[in-house]
């Protein structure tokens, strides 16, 4: 099914804009092996790095599969390249079109450029500028359409119908799933003793591909998918026995923010993935912080979802464990907000309000108490005119950096012992 760059791929080559991926034969482990050959010299065999902190927490070895260090910053290049490489010469001549907020956009752009195929990538109007610039730099023509990805997707599909270009779906195609499955082959080669593989799940292409490869060769290995609780379409879909659509999505993890599982990956996930778990936004941001502080790895929230699952319930995973860090393309502003959220979730930030006497030196005295408590002041808000306050009162809002939950309690106790009324 999967073709080398020089050959059409048979059944999958007949795939015009109106193509239905569910009508194609399901990918097999042989397709994944063929994809691995197709990708030789194109993708990096990314590193497998041990995590001492998580290994200690789980009581068994934990490794990170660092696809955040892959070309284009995520695993998406694997599936995009295999899909475009499988097109017939006539299809390549018509060009390809895709829709994405980031990772798939860059994967398609680079894959098409390497294969000499013209690419048009639709991105939301609010897409982060670094991702837009990177997609252009990889060779794609970028068109900004729509406020949300669904609108962008419709614009891309309209373009494919109008121009005859081949639409490259981010996850719902057998060739894409086979390409992502090469990651599973690498994990087995790099860590033959692995017992559990944990991978983030959006539309399901990566989880399906990894499970397809791993279960064919090592059926004893447990494959666990992870979704953000605010965008978890797989649990209700698995319960219903078919893909269902979520009416509302809310998560910082854009890379796995997908409202409906793909038909092709869903069938494989339902059959081969042992469990799909969900994680909270607090867990995601704490995981991103851990990757940055302990592993020195920049990982986007979606890529940190397997780490979030390990942190949330370490006893649920038999080791050795491989956690797939699927991407590292995070906008700096999002990274800043997420890190601050992660520090708050880890008890490293403390926000509180208190009242003091509105007199010269009162604020300086308060800050001296915080110095004694060894708290780092990040921000101070000082309100002196408010109908809730007495004539001689002022209200102060403090944002502090602390050393953890126990230190937060200590700081609050120091202030109360000094006579301050702490309100939050």
mmCIF file of C-alpha atoms in Angstrom:
data_model
loop_
_atom_site.group_PDB
_atom_site.id
_atom_site.type_symbol
_atom_site.label_atom_id
_atom_site.label_comp_id
_atom_site.label_asym_id
_atom_site.label_seq_id
_atom_site.Cartn_x
_atom_site.Cartn_y
_atom_site.Cartn_z
ATOM 1 C CA UNK A 1 0.000 0.000 0.000
ATOM 2 C CA UNK A 2 2.769 2.469 0.890
ATOM 3 C CA UNK A 3 4.869 3.540 -2.053
ATOM 4 C CA UNK A 4 8.454 4.636 -2.456
ATOM 5 C CA UNK A 5 8.919 8.079 -4.022
ATOM 6 C CA UNK A 6 9.432 6.532 -7.461
ATOM 7 C CA UNK A 7 6.336 4.342 -7.529
ATOM 8 C CA UNK A 8 2.577 4.834 -7.338
ATOM 9 C CA UNK A 9 1.070 2.935 -4.456
ATOM 10 C CA UNK A 10 -1.697 1.011 -6.192
ATOM 11 C CA UNK A 11 -5.011 1.319 -4.351
ATOM 12 C CA UNK A 12 -4.090 4.431 -2.371
ATOM 13 C CA UNK A 13 -2.951 6.320 -5.452
ATOM 14 C CA UNK A 14 -6.523 6.659 -6.667
ATOM 15 C CA UNK A 15 -7.322 9.371 -4.195
ATOM 16 C CA UNK A 16 -8.843 12.515 -5.549
ATOM 17 C CA UNK A 17 -10.356 15.316 -3.501
ATOM 18 C CA UNK A 18 -13.577 13.390 -2.836
ATOM 19 C CA UNK A 19 -11.708 10.273 -1.730
ATOM 20 C CA UNK A 20 -13.102 8.318 1.238
ATOM 21 C CA UNK A 21 -10.188 6.915 3.292
ATOM 22 C CA UNK A 22 -12.463 4.439 5.078
ATOM 23 C CA UNK A 23 -13.027 2.688 1.735
ATOM 24 C CA UNK A 24 -9.325 1.817 1.438
ATOM 25 C CA UNK A 25 -7.781 -1.372 2.839
ATOM 26 C CA UNK A 26 -6.592 -1.024 6.423
ATOM 27 C CA UNK A 27 -2.823 -0.629 6.775
ATOM 28 C CA UNK A 28 -0.736 -3.618 7.861
ATOM 29 C CA UNK A 29 2.601 -4.019 9.592
ATOM 30 C CA UNK A 30 4.130 -4.677 6.161
ATOM 31 C CA UNK A 31 2.923 -1.235 5.111
ATOM 32 C CA UNK A 32 4.680 0.186 8.154
ATOM 33 C CA UNK A 33 7.904 -1.627 7.213
ATOM 34 C CA UNK A 34 7.601 -0.279 3.659
ATOM 35 C CA UNK A 35 7.033 3.191 5.088
ATOM 36 C CA UNK A 36 10.204 2.849 7.132
ATOM 37 C CA UNK A 37 12.169 2.204 3.933
ATOM 38 C CA UNK A 38 10.477 5.157 2.253
ATOM 39 C CA UNK A 39 11.486 7.402 5.147
ATOM 40 C CA UNK A 40 15.123 6.240 5.240
ATOM 41 C CA UNK A 41 17.304 9.315 4.968
ATOM 42 C CA UNK A 42 14.290 11.609 5.316
ATOM 43 C CA UNK A 43 13.397 11.491 9.018
ATOM 44 C CA UNK A 44 15.711 11.251 11.977
ATOM 45 C CA UNK A 45 15.785 8.256 14.256
ATOM 46 C CA UNK A 46 15.072 10.402 17.279
ATOM 47 C CA UNK A 47 16.763 9.792 20.609
ATOM 48 C CA UNK A 48 15.411 7.698 23.451
ATOM 49 C CA UNK A 49 16.298 9.544 26.659
ATOM 50 C CA UNK A 50 15.919 8.207 30.187
ATOM 51 C CA UNK A 51 14.046 10.182 32.847
ATOM 52 C CA UNK A 52 15.514 9.696 36.326
ATOM 53 C CA UNK A 53 12.688 11.617 37.979
ATOM 54 C CA UNK A 54 9.890 9.559 36.420
ATOM 55 C CA UNK A 55 11.861 6.334 36.792
ATOM 56 C CA UNK A 56 12.084 7.032 40.508
ATOM 57 C CA UNK A 57 8.389 7.896 40.667
ATOM 58 C CA UNK A 58 7.295 4.707 38.876
ATOM 59 C CA UNK A 59 9.934 2.464 40.393
ATOM 60 C CA UNK A 60 10.953 1.242 36.921
ATOM 61 C CA UNK A 61 12.747 2.740 33.900
ATOM 62 C CA UNK A 62 10.972 5.502 31.984
ATOM 63 C CA UNK A 63 12.269 6.742 28.632
ATOM 64 C CA UNK A 64 11.271 9.680 26.450
ATOM 65 C CA UNK A 65 10.996 9.111 22.685
ATOM 66 C CA UNK A 66 12.013 12.597 21.552
ATOM 67 C CA UNK A 67 9.957 13.326 18.446
ATOM 68 C CA UNK A 68 10.012 16.952 19.547
ATOM 69 C CA UNK A 69 13.526 16.864 18.055
ATOM 70 C CA UNK A 70 12.321 15.434 14.734
ATOM 71 C CA UNK A 71 12.628 17.491 11.549
ATOM 72 C CA UNK A 72 9.848 20.123 11.550
ATOM 73 C CA UNK A 73 9.576 19.609 15.325
ATOM 74 C CA UNK A 74 7.107 16.716 15.375
ATOM 75 C CA UNK A 75 6.271 13.207 14.140
ATOM 76 C CA UNK A 76 3.949 14.598 11.457
ATOM 77 C CA UNK A 77 6.650 14.543 8.767
ATOM 78 C CA UNK A 78 6.557 10.722 8.825
ATOM 79 C CA UNK A 79 2.950 10.341 7.714
ATOM 80 C CA UNK A 80 2.930 13.353 5.409
ATOM 81 C CA UNK A 81 5.992 12.183 3.486
ATOM 82 C CA UNK A 82 4.743 8.615 3.076
ATOM 83 C CA UNK A 83 1.348 9.858 1.891
ATOM 84 C CA UNK A 84 2.777 12.264 -0.703
ATOM 85 C CA UNK A 85 5.440 9.770 -1.796
ATOM 86 C CA UNK A 86 2.621 7.336 -2.612
ATOM 87 C CA UNK A 87 0.911 9.661 -5.088
ATOM 88 C CA UNK A 88 0.968 8.896 -8.786
ATOM 89 C CA UNK A 89 2.889 11.242 -11.135
ATOM 90 C CA UNK A 90 -0.422 12.727 -12.320
ATOM 91 C CA UNK A 91 -1.495 13.434 -8.746
ATOM 92 C CA UNK A 92 1.836 14.992 -7.877
ATOM 93 C CA UNK A 93 1.511 17.262 -10.873
ATOM 94 C CA UNK A 94 -1.776 18.626 -9.470
ATOM 95 C CA UNK A 95 -0.123 19.500 -6.167
ATOM 96 C CA UNK A 96 -1.281 18.874 -2.606
ATOM 97 C CA UNK A 97 -3.338 20.872 -0.138
ATOM 98 C CA UNK A 98 -3.606 20.569 3.636
ATOM 99 C CA UNK A 99 -5.126 22.303 6.643
ATOM 100 C CA UNK A 100 -3.426 22.630 9.993
ATOM 101 C CA UNK A 101 -2.726 24.973 12.873
ATOM 102 C CA UNK A 102 0.924 23.939 12.990
ATOM 103 C CA UNK A 103 2.598 20.531 13.032
ATOM 104 C CA UNK A 104 0.841 18.895 10.076
ATOM 105 C CA UNK A 105 1.281 22.113 8.114
ATOM 106 C CA UNK A 106 5.035 21.996 8.530
ATOM 107 C CA UNK A 107 5.206 18.253 7.854
ATOM 108 C CA UNK A 108 3.300 18.579 4.576
ATOM 109 C CA UNK A 109 5.301 21.636 3.521
ATOM 110 C CA UNK A 110 8.671 19.945 3.996
ATOM 111 C CA UNK A 111 7.557 16.579 2.594
ATOM 112 C CA UNK A 112 6.159 18.197 -0.547
ATOM 113 C CA UNK A 113 9.281 20.290 -0.974
ATOM 114 C CA UNK A 114 11.558 17.251 -0.672
ATOM 115 C CA UNK A 115 9.471 15.388 -3.265
ATOM 116 C CA UNK A 116 9.215 18.319 -5.669
ATOM 117 C CA UNK A 117 5.456 18.715 -5.232
ATOM 118 C CA UNK A 118 3.649 22.057 -5.056
ATOM 119 C CA UNK A 119 1.862 22.504 -1.700
ATOM 120 C CA UNK A 120 -0.797 24.866 -0.398
ATOM 121 C CA UNK A 121 -1.428 24.877 3.325
ATOM 122 C CA UNK A 122 -4.445 26.535 4.923
ATOM 123 C CA UNK A 123 -3.963 27.784 8.475
ATOM 124 C CA UNK A 124 -6.348 29.593 10.869
ATOM 125 C CA UNK A 125 -6.151 33.374 10.806
ATOM 126 C CA UNK A 126 -5.006 33.348 14.421
ATOM 127 C CA UNK A 127 -2.242 30.759 13.915
ATOM 128 C CA UNK A 128 0.982 31.639 15.781
ATOM 129 C CA UNK A 129 3.286 33.667 13.553
ATOM 130 C CA UNK A 130 6.330 31.391 14.134
ATOM 131 C CA UNK A 131 4.351 28.391 12.810
ATOM 132 C CA UNK A 132 3.134 30.341 9.789
ATOM 133 C CA UNK A 133 6.672 31.522 9.038
ATOM 134 C CA UNK A 134 8.108 28.014 9.432
ATOM 135 C CA UNK A 135 5.504 26.539 7.068
ATOM 136 C CA UNK A 136 6.380 29.128 4.425
ATOM 137 C CA UNK A 137 10.089 28.523 4.949
ATOM 138 C CA UNK A 138 9.560 24.809 4.249
ATOM 139 C CA UNK A 139 8.192 25.749 0.844
ATOM 140 C CA UNK A 140 4.393 25.861 1.117
ATOM 141 C CA UNK A 141 2.074 28.594 -0.054
ATOM 142 C CA UNK A 142 0.196 29.553 3.116
ATOM 143 C CA UNK A 143 -3.379 30.817 3.065
ATOM 144 C CA UNK A 144 -4.958 32.083 6.268
ATOM 145 C CA UNK A 145 -8.644 31.178 6.426
ATOM 146 C CA UNK A 146 -11.137 30.814 9.270
ATOM 147 C CA UNK A 147 -11.021 31.446 12.992
ATOM 148 C CA UNK A 148 -11.054 27.762 14.004
ATOM 149 C CA UNK A 149 -9.497 24.668 12.441
ATOM 150 C CA UNK A 150 -12.859 23.320 11.220
ATOM 151 C CA UNK A 151 -13.326 26.434 9.066
ATOM 152 C CA UNK A 152 -9.751 26.137 7.832
ATOM 153 C CA UNK A 153 -10.332 22.484 6.955
ATOM 154 C CA UNK A 154 -13.409 23.322 4.894
ATOM 155 C CA UNK A 155 -11.466 25.977 3.002
ATOM 156 C CA UNK A 156 -8.722 23.477 2.193
ATOM 157 C CA UNK A 157 -11.205 20.862 1.001
ATOM 158 C CA UNK A 158 -12.949 23.451 -1.185
ATOM 159 C CA UNK A 159 -9.581 24.304 -2.706
ATOM 160 C CA UNK A 160 -8.879 20.621 -3.403
ATOM 161 C CA UNK A 161 -12.223 20.225 -5.168
ATOM 162 C CA UNK A 162 -11.754 23.383 -7.217
ATOM 163 C CA UNK A 163 -8.152 22.802 -8.287
ATOM 164 C CA UNK A 164 -7.866 19.001 -8.355
ATOM 165 C CA UNK A 165 -5.045 19.093 -5.786
ATOM 166 C CA UNK A 166 -4.820 16.063 -3.488
ATOM 167 C CA UNK A 167 -5.995 16.736 0.044
ATOM 168 C CA UNK A 168 -3.501 15.393 2.612
ATOM 169 C CA UNK A 169 -5.447 14.531 5.735
ATOM 170 C CA UNK A 170 -3.515 14.849 9.006
ATOM 171 C CA UNK A 171 -4.521 11.421 10.311
ATOM 172 C CA UNK A 172 -7.387 9.773 8.416
ATOM 173 C CA UNK A 173 -5.570 7.831 5.694
ATOM 174 C CA UNK A 174 -3.868 4.408 5.686
ATOM 175 C CA UNK A 175 -0.572 5.786 4.326
ATOM 176 C CA UNK A 176 -0.458 8.453 7.029
ATOM 177 C CA UNK A 177 -1.105 5.851 9.735
ATOM 178 C CA UNK A 178 1.615 3.586 8.276
ATOM 179 C CA UNK A 179 4.066 6.484 8.285
ATOM 180 C CA UNK A 180 3.346 7.309 11.918
ATOM 181 C CA UNK A 181 3.697 3.606 12.726
ATOM 182 C CA UNK A 182 7.417 3.754 11.917
ATOM 183 C CA UNK A 183 7.785 5.394 15.313
ATOM 184 C CA UNK A 184 6.626 2.127 16.902
ATOM 185 C CA UNK A 185 9.264 0.144 15.008
ATOM 186 C CA UNK A 186 11.954 2.538 16.247
ATOM 187 C CA UNK A 187 10.810 2.176 19.848
ATOM 188 C CA UNK A 188 11.045 -1.627 19.683
ATOM 189 C CA UNK A 189 14.524 -1.384 18.151
ATOM 190 C CA UNK A 190 15.757 1.140 20.714
ATOM 191 C CA UNK A 191 14.077 -0.364 23.780
ATOM 192 C CA UNK A 192 13.393 -4.085 23.201
ATOM 193 C CA UNK A 193 12.604 -4.553 26.901
ATOM 194 C CA UNK A 194 9.708 -2.043 26.799
ATOM 195 C CA UNK A 195 6.491 -3.106 28.539
ATOM 196 C CA UNK A 196 4.303 -0.009 28.075
ATOM 197 C CA UNK A 197 4.201 2.685 25.401
ATOM 198 C CA UNK A 198 2.268 5.871 26.171
ATOM 199 C CA UNK A 199 1.262 8.168 23.331
ATOM 200 C CA UNK A 200 -0.920 11.256 22.926
ATOM 201 C CA UNK A 201 -4.147 10.917 20.949
ATOM 202 C CA UNK A 202 -5.917 13.538 18.842
ATOM 203 C CA UNK A 203 -7.421 12.161 15.657
ATOM 204 C CA UNK A 204 -5.635 8.898 16.416
ATOM 205 C CA UNK A 205 -3.149 8.519 13.566
ATOM 206 C CA UNK A 206 -0.067 8.242 15.769
ATOM 207 C CA UNK A 207 -1.633 5.922 18.351
ATOM 208 C CA UNK A 208 -3.079 3.721 15.603
ATOM 209 C CA UNK A 209 0.219 3.480 13.737
ATOM 210 C CA UNK A 210 2.281 2.771 16.838
ATOM 211 C CA UNK A 211 -0.192 0.134 18.055
ATOM 212 C CA UNK A 212 -0.304 -1.476 14.602
ATOM 213 C CA UNK A 213 3.468 -1.880 14.473
ATOM 214 C CA UNK A 214 4.001 -2.814 18.107
ATOM 215 C CA UNK A 215 1.155 -5.317 18.511
ATOM 216 C CA UNK A 216 2.160 -7.183 15.349
ATOM 217 C CA UNK A 217 5.676 -7.752 16.674
ATOM 218 C CA UNK A 218 5.214 -7.591 20.448
ATOM 219 C CA UNK A 219 1.598 -8.272 21.435
ATOM 220 C CA UNK A 220 2.698 -8.351 25.093
ATOM 221 C CA UNK A 221 3.530 -4.634 25.049
ATOM 222 C CA UNK A 222 0.749 -2.438 26.438
ATOM 223 C CA UNK A 223 -0.136 0.643 24.349
ATOM 224 C CA UNK A 224 -1.887 3.457 26.228
ATOM 225 C CA UNK A 225 -3.369 6.535 24.570
ATOM 226 C CA UNK A 226 -3.767 9.873 26.332
ATOM 227 C CA UNK A 227 -6.233 12.673 25.583
ATOM 228 C CA UNK A 228 -6.826 16.054 27.168
ATOM 229 C CA UNK A 229 -9.959 15.822 29.309
ATOM 230 C CA UNK A 230 -11.416 18.892 27.591
ATOM 231 C CA UNK A 231 -11.020 17.391 24.105
ATOM 232 C CA UNK A 232 -11.450 13.670 24.632
ATOM 233 C CA UNK A 233 -13.418 12.287 21.700
ATOM 234 C CA UNK A 234 -12.116 8.734 21.960
ATOM 235 C CA UNK A 235 -13.696 7.560 25.247
ATOM 236 C CA UNK A 236 -17.289 8.259 24.104
ATOM 237 C CA UNK A 237 -16.478 6.992 20.609
ATOM 238 C CA UNK A 238 -15.079 3.726 21.948
ATOM 239 C CA UNK A 239 -18.140 3.350 24.148
ATOM 240 C CA UNK A 240 -20.427 3.948 21.155
ATOM 241 C CA UNK A 241 -18.402 1.664 18.884
ATOM 242 C CA UNK A 242 -18.017 4.390 16.242
ATOM 243 C CA UNK A 243 -16.525 7.884 15.948
ATOM 244 C CA UNK A 244 -18.663 10.534 17.616
ATOM 245 C CA UNK A 245 -18.318 14.309 17.455
ATOM 246 C CA UNK A 246 -17.607 16.438 20.510
ATOM 247 C CA UNK A 247 -19.691 19.605 20.591
ATOM 248 C CA UNK A 248 -17.175 21.542 22.679
ATOM 249 C CA UNK A 249 -13.376 21.423 22.851
ATOM 250 C CA UNK A 250 -11.306 23.179 25.482
ATOM 251 C CA UNK A 251 -7.608 22.476 26.027
ATOM 252 C CA UNK A 252 -4.230 24.153 25.763
ATOM 253 C CA UNK A 253 -2.996 21.066 23.863
ATOM 254 C CA UNK A 254 -3.724 22.195 20.305
ATOM 255 C CA UNK A 255 -1.945 19.188 18.801
ATOM 256 C CA UNK A 256 -4.558 16.774 20.187
ATOM 257 C CA UNK A 257 -7.541 19.126 20.069
ATOM 258 C CA UNK A 258 -9.633 17.081 17.630
ATOM 259 C CA UNK A 259 -13.425 16.847 17.822
ATOM 260 C CA UNK A 260 -13.879 13.553 15.984
ATOM 261 C CA UNK A 261 -11.649 10.475 15.606
ATOM 262 C CA UNK A 262 -10.638 9.542 12.073
ATOM 263 C CA UNK A 263 -12.378 6.495 10.614
ATOM 264 C CA UNK A 264 -9.124 4.748 9.659
ATOM 265 C CA UNK A 265 -7.319 5.223 12.992
ATOM 266 C CA UNK A 266 -10.445 4.617 15.059
ATOM 267 C CA UNK A 267 -10.781 1.033 13.837
ATOM 268 C CA UNK A 268 -7.157 0.330 14.773
ATOM 269 C CA UNK A 269 -7.312 2.119 18.124
ATOM 270 C CA UNK A 270 -10.495 0.224 19.024
ATOM 271 C CA UNK A 271 -8.846 -3.089 18.155
ATOM 272 C CA UNK A 272 -5.248 -2.601 19.288
ATOM 273 C CA UNK A 273 -4.858 0.185 21.865
ATOM 274 C CA UNK A 274 -5.230 -1.224 25.373
ATOM 275 C CA UNK A 275 -6.573 1.915 27.041
ATOM 276 C CA UNK A 276 -7.265 5.598 26.413
ATOM 277 C CA UNK A 277 -6.830 7.801 29.471
ATOM 278 C CA UNK A 278 -7.565 11.506 29.994
ATOM 279 C CA UNK A 279 -5.504 14.165 31.770
ATOM 280 C CA UNK A 280 -6.347 17.581 33.177
ATOM 281 C CA UNK A 281 -4.969 20.952 32.109
ATOM 282 C CA UNK A 282 -3.061 21.156 35.396
ATOM 283 C CA UNK A 283 -1.427 17.808 34.658
ATOM 284 C CA UNK A 284 -0.486 18.927 31.137
ATOM 285 C CA UNK A 285 1.180 22.110 32.313
ATOM 286 C CA UNK A 286 2.968 20.305 35.147
ATOM 287 C CA UNK A 287 4.257 17.764 32.617
ATOM 288 C CA UNK A 288 5.515 20.484 30.294
ATOM 289 C CA UNK A 289 7.313 22.104 33.223
ATOM 290 C CA UNK A 290 8.897 18.785 34.190
ATOM 291 C CA UNK A 291 10.160 18.207 30.643
ATOM 292 C CA UNK A 292 11.732 21.642 30.589
ATOM 293 C CA UNK A 293 13.232 21.637 34.082
ATOM 294 C CA UNK A 294 14.279 18.010 34.501
ATOM 295 C CA UNK A 295 14.875 16.775 30.947
ATOM 296 C CA UNK A 296 15.884 20.129 29.377
ATOM 297 C CA UNK A 297 13.429 19.443 26.537
ATOM 298 C CA UNK A 298 11.023 21.963 25.005
ATOM 299 C CA UNK A 299 7.761 20.074 24.474
ATOM 300 C CA UNK A 300 4.353 21.372 23.437
ATOM 301 C CA UNK A 301 1.359 20.553 25.678
ATOM 302 C CA UNK A 302 0.122 17.793 23.347
ATOM 303 C CA UNK A 303 3.583 16.246 23.308
ATOM 304 C CA UNK A 304 3.692 16.293 27.103
ATOM 305 C CA UNK A 305 0.368 14.441 27.484
ATOM 306 C CA UNK A 306 2.012 11.004 28.046
ATOM 307 C CA UNK A 307 4.152 12.538 30.814
ATOM 308 C CA UNK A 308 1.005 14.056 32.331
ATOM 309 C CA UNK A 309 -0.576 10.604 32.454
ATOM 310 C CA UNK A 310 2.488 9.148 34.187
ATOM 311 C CA UNK A 311 2.497 11.942 36.764
ATOM 312 C CA UNK A 312 -1.238 11.618 37.416
ATOM 313 C CA UNK A 313 -1.244 7.860 38.066
ATOM 314 C CA UNK A 314 2.257 6.351 38.160
ATOM 315 C CA UNK A 315 1.060 3.034 39.578
ATOM 316 C CA UNK A 316 -1.001 2.358 36.431
ATOM 317 C CA UNK A 317 2.012 1.814 34.161
ATOM 318 C CA UNK A 318 4.221 -1.258 34.078
ATOM 319 C CA UNK A 319 7.830 -0.494 33.218
ATOM 320 C CA UNK A 320 9.990 -0.119 31.347
ATOM 321 C CA UNK A 321 7.842 2.670 29.902
ATOM 322 C CA UNK A 322 8.400 4.720 26.752
ATOM 323 C CA UNK A 323 6.551 8.054 26.693
ATOM 324 C CA UNK A 324 6.332 9.582 23.219
ATOM 325 C CA UNK A 325 7.077 13.318 23.214
ATOM 326 C CA UNK A 326 5.293 13.867 19.938
ATOM 327 C CA UNK A 327 6.142 17.502 19.266
ATOM 328 C CA UNK A 328 7.949 20.620 20.406
ATOM 329 C CA UNK A 329 6.359 23.342 18.276
ATOM 330 C CA UNK A 330 5.031 25.607 20.988
ATOM 331 C CA UNK A 331 4.414 29.315 20.546
ATOM 332 C CA UNK A 332 6.577 31.299 23.028
ATOM 333 C CA UNK A 333 3.539 33.129 24.424
ATOM 334 C CA UNK A 334 1.692 29.849 24.959
ATOM 335 C CA UNK A 335 4.822 28.387 26.540
ATOM 336 C CA UNK A 336 5.023 31.300 28.952
ATOM 337 C CA UNK A 337 1.396 30.965 30.013
ATOM 338 C CA UNK A 338 1.600 27.195 30.267
ATOM 339 C CA UNK A 339 4.738 27.286 32.378
ATOM 340 C CA UNK A 340 3.181 29.743 34.782
ATOM 341 C CA UNK A 341 0.096 27.527 34.977
ATOM 342 C CA UNK A 342 2.342 24.534 35.573
ATOM 343 C CA UNK A 343 4.220 26.285 38.344
ATOM 344 C CA UNK A 344 0.935 27.239 39.988
ATOM 345 C CA UNK A 345 -0.306 23.652 39.717
ATOM 346 C CA UNK A 346 2.936 22.460 41.309
ATOM 347 C CA UNK A 347 2.550 24.922 44.196
ATOM 348 C CA UNK A 348 5.352 27.139 42.916
ATOM 349 C CA UNK A 349 3.172 30.253 42.652
ATOM 350 C CA UNK A 350 1.124 31.781 45.442
ATOM 351 C CA UNK A 351 -1.488 34.485 44.891
ATOM 352 C CA UNK A 352 -3.101 36.100 47.906
ATOM 353 C CA UNK A 353 -4.846 39.257 49.081
ATOM 354 C CA UNK A 354 -4.463 40.903 52.438
ATOM 355 C CA UNK A 355 -5.276 44.169 54.182
ATOM 356 C CA UNK A 356 -2.902 46.449 56.020
ATOM 357 C CA UNK A 357 -2.910 49.875 57.614
ATOM 358 C CA UNK A 358 -2.648 52.643 55.048
ATOM 359 C CA UNK A 359 0.340 54.407 56.553
ATOM 360 C CA UNK A 360 3.894 55.255 55.438
ATOM 361 C CA UNK A 361 6.164 52.198 55.577
ATOM 362 C CA UNK A 362 3.317 49.647 55.828
ATOM 363 C CA UNK A 363 4.026 48.112 52.423
ATOM 364 C CA UNK A 364 7.772 48.051 53.094
ATOM 365 C CA UNK A 365 7.111 46.189 56.351
ATOM 366 C CA UNK A 366 5.012 43.624 54.516
ATOM 367 C CA UNK A 367 7.773 43.058 51.972
ATOM 368 C CA UNK A 368 10.277 42.545 54.805
ATOM 369 C CA UNK A 369 8.086 39.762 56.183
ATOM 370 C CA UNK A 370 8.088 38.129 52.750
ATOM 371 C CA UNK A 371 11.872 38.360 52.680
ATOM 372 C CA UNK A 372 11.999 36.545 56.024
ATOM 373 C CA UNK A 373 9.709 33.865 54.534
ATOM 374 C CA UNK A 374 12.081 33.571 51.517
ATOM 375 C CA UNK A 375 9.296 34.226 48.985
ATOM 376 C CA UNK A 376 10.123 35.921 45.698
ATOM 377 C CA UNK A 377 7.710 38.763 44.888
ATOM 378 C CA UNK A 378 6.651 38.755 41.211
ATOM 379 C CA UNK A 379 3.907 41.363 41.295
ATOM 380 C CA UNK A 380 2.247 43.702 43.799
ATOM 381 C CA UNK A 381 -1.148 45.378 43.411
ATOM 382 C CA UNK A 382 -1.896 48.159 45.925
ATOM 383 C CA UNK A 383 -5.517 49.410 46.259
ATOM 384 C CA UNK A 384 -6.209 52.408 48.513
ATOM 385 C CA UNK A 385 -9.585 53.615 47.247
ATOM 386 C CA UNK A 386 -12.373 51.056 47.488
ATOM 387 C CA UNK A 387 -15.756 51.341 49.261
ATOM 388 C CA UNK A 388 -15.039 48.005 50.970
ATOM 389 C CA UNK A 389 -11.989 49.485 52.730
ATOM 390 C CA UNK A 390 -11.905 51.537 55.905
ATOM 391 C CA UNK A 391 -10.426 55.034 55.876
ATOM 392 C CA UNK A 392 -7.124 53.765 57.228
ATOM 393 C CA UNK A 393 -6.965 50.536 55.212
ATOM 394 C CA UNK A 394 -5.328 49.444 51.974
ATOM 395 C CA UNK A 395 -5.602 46.138 50.152
ATOM 396 C CA UNK A 396 -2.608 44.413 48.624
ATOM 397 C CA UNK A 397 -2.679 41.634 46.036
ATOM 398 C CA UNK A 398 0.542 39.623 45.884
ATOM 399 C CA UNK A 399 1.868 37.161 43.310
ATOM 400 C CA UNK A 400 4.761 35.199 44.755
ATOM 401 C CA UNK A 401 7.149 32.549 43.527
ATOM 402 C CA UNK A 402 7.579 29.803 46.114
ATOM 403 C CA UNK A 403 9.435 26.510 46.498
ATOM 404 C CA UNK A 404 6.396 24.254 46.579
ATOM 405 C CA UNK A 405 3.139 23.539 48.467
ATOM 406 C CA UNK A 406 4.803 23.335 51.895
ATOM 407 C CA UNK A 407 6.503 26.675 51.341
ATOM 408 C CA UNK A 408 3.133 28.219 50.365
ATOM 409 C CA UNK A 409 1.709 27.159 53.721
ATOM 410 C CA UNK A 410 4.795 28.512 55.502
ATOM 411 C CA UNK A 411 4.551 31.918 53.781
ATOM 412 C CA UNK A 412 0.870 32.242 54.662
ATOM 413 C CA UNK A 413 1.586 31.285 58.278
ATOM 414 C CA UNK A 414 4.374 33.869 58.559
ATOM 415 C CA UNK A 415 2.070 36.632 57.340
ATOM 416 C CA UNK A 416 -0.744 35.644 59.688
ATOM 417 C CA UNK A 417 1.673 35.431 62.601
ATOM 418 C CA UNK A 418 2.757 38.992 61.779
ATOM 419 C CA UNK A 419 -0.853 40.150 62.174
ATOM 420 C CA UNK A 420 -1.939 40.381 58.560
ATOM 421 C CA UNK A 421 -5.433 39.279 57.537
ATOM 422 C CA UNK A 422 -4.880 36.949 54.584
ATOM 423 C CA UNK A 423 -8.040 36.622 52.484
ATOM 424 C CA UNK A 424 -6.932 34.276 49.721
#
